Coordinates of C-alpha atoms in Angstrom, one line a residue:
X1 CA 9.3 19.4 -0.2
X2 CA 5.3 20.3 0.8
X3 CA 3.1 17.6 1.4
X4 CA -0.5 17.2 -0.8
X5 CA -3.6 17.8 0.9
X6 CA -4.5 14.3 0.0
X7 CA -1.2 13.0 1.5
X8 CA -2.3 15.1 4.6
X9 CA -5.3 12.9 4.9
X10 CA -3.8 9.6 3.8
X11 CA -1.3 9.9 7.2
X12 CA -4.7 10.7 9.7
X13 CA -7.1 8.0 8.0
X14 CA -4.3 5.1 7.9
X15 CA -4.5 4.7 11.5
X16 CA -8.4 3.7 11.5
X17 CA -8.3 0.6 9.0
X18 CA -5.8 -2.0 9.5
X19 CA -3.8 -0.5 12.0
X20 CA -6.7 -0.4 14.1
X21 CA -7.2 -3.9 13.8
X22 CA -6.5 -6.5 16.2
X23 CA -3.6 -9.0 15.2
X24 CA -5.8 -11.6 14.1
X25 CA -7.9 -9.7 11.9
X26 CA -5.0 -8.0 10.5
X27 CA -3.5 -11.2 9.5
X28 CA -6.6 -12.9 8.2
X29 CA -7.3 -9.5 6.0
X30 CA -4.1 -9.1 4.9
X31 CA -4.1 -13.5 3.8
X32 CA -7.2 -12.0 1.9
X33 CA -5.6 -9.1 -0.3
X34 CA -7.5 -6.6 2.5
X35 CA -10.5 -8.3 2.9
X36 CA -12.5 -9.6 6.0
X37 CA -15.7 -10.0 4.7
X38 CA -17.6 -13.0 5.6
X39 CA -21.5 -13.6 4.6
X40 CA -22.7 -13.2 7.8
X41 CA -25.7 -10.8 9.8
X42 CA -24.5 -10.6 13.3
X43 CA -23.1 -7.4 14.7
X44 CA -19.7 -8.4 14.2
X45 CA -20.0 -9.4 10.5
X46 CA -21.6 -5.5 10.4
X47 CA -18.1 -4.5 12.1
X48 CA -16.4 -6.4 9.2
X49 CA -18.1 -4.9 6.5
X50 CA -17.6 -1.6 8.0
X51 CA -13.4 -2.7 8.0
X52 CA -13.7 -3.8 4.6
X53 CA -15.3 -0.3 3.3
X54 CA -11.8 1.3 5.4
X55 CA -9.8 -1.3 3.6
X56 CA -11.5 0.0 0.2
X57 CA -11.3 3.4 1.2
X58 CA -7.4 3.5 2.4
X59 CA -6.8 1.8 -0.7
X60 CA -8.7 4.4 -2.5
X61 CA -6.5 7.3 -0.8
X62 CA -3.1 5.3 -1.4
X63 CA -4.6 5.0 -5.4
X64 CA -5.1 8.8 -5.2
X65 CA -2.0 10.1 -3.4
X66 CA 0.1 7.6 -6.4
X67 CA -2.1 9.9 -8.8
X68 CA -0.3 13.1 -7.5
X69 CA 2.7 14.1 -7.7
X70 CA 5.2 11.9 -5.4
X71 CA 8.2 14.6 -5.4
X72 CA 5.5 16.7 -2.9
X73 CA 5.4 14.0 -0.6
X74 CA 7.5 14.5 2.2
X75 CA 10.0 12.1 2.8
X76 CA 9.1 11.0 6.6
X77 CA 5.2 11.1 5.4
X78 CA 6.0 8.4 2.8
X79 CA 7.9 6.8 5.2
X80 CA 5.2 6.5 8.0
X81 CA 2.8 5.1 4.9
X82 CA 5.2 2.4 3.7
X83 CA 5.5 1.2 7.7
X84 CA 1.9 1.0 8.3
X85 CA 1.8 -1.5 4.9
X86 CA 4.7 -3.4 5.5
X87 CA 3.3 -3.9 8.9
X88 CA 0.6 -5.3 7.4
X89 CA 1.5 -7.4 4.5
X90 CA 4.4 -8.8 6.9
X91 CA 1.6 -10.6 9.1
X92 CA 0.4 -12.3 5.9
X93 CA 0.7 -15.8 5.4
X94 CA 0.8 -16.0 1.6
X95 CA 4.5 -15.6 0.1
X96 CA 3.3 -12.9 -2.6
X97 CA 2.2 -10.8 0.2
X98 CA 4.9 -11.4 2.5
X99 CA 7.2 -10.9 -1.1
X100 CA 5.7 -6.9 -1.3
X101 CA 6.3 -6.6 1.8
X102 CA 10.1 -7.0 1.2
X103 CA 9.7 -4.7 -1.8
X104 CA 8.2 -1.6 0.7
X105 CA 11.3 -2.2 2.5
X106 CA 13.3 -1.7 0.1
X107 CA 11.7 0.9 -1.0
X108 CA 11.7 2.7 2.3
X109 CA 15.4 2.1 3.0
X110 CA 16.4 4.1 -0.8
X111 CA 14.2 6.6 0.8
X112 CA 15.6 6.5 4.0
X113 CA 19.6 6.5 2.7
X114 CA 21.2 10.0 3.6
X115 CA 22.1 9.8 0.0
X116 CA 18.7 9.1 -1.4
X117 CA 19.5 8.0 -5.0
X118 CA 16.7 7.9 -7.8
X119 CA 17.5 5.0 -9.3
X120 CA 17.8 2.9 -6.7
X121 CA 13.8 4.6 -5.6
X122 CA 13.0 4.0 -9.0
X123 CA 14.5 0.4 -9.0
X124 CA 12.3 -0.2 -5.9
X125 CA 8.7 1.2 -7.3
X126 CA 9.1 -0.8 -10.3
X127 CA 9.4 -3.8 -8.4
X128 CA 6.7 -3.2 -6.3
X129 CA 4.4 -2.3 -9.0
X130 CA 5.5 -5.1 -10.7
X131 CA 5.0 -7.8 -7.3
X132 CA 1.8 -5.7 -7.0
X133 CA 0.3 -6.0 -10.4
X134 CA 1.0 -10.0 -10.2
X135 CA -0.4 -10.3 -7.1
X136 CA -4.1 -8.9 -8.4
X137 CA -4.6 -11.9 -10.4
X138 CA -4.8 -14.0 -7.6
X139 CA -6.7 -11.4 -4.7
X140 CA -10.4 -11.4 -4.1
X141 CA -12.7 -10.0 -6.0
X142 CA -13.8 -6.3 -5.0
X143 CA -9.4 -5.7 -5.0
X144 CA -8.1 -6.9 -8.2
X145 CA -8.9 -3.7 -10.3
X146 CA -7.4 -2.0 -7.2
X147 CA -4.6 -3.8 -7.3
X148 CA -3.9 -3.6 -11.0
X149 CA -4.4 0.3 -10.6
X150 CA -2.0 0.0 -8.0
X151 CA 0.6 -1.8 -9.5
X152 CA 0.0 0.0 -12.6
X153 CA 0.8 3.5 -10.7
X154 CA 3.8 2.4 -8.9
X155 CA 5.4 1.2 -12.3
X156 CA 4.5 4.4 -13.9
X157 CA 5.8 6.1 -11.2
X158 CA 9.1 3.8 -10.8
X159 CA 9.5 4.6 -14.5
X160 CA 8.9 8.3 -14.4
X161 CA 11.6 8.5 -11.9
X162 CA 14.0 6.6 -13.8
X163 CA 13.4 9.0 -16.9
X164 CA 14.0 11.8 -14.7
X165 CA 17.0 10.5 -13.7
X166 CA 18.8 9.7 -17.1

């Protein structure tokens, strides 16, 4: 498998928005669906705005690399991408959060297995879109037609696989 320009990009500009986060800012964005924002002019309400636009943005690039096709993802790529969430929706205090969190694991061990097996990957995204498209209803506004999106792709994607693999 070749990994997608955009996949390319998705593994460099993960590493600027919530992993570069302290661990208190991670945890209050990730209690927010992503979000730090608070109404406020000082330079460190500037900073937050600017973390919100990464937030956006990485979202963005996660929405776009779900657009492609996932087969030319490299394994270890997708991997690294599904550590850097998990990371981050593990520091979350709300139990939906905490509950996709689980699912990425799940996800990443069917991807990990030596015997990768497409049902068990397709099993995985479903759930996730599913735990993802549930969890928009409730996340701040600016995220939930991300979210949806999201959730949306990863079912589409969950399902495609399962087609496949009838």
């Amino acid at each position: 498998m070749s990994t997608s320009k955009s996949s390319s990009k998705q593994s460099g500009k993960g590493k600027q928005g919530f992993a570069g986060m302290d661990e208190e800012k991670r945890k209050e964005a990730a209690s927010k669906g992503g979000s730090t924002s608070k109404k406020d002019s000082s330079p460190q309400a500037e900073s937050q705005v600017d973390e919100e636009t990464d937030e956006s943005e990485e979202l963005d690039e996660l929405l776009s690399l779900l657009e492609d096709d996932l087969t030319e993802l490299d394994s270890d790529e997708a991997v690294e991408i599904i550590d850097e969430w998990e990371e981050i929706l593990s520091e979350s205090d709300e139990p939906a959060l905490k509950e996709i969190g689980k699912g990425l694991k799940q996800l990443k061990k069917a991807l990990s297995a030596s015997k990768s097996k497409p049902a068990d990957i397709a099993e995985a995204l479903t759930h996730l879109g599913q735990k993802t498209d549930e969890y928009a209803n409730e996340a701040q506004r600016g995220y939930k037609t991300k979210l949806h999106t999201l959730g949306k792709a990863l079912s589409k994607a969950g399902k495609a696989l399962e087609d496949q693999a009838e």
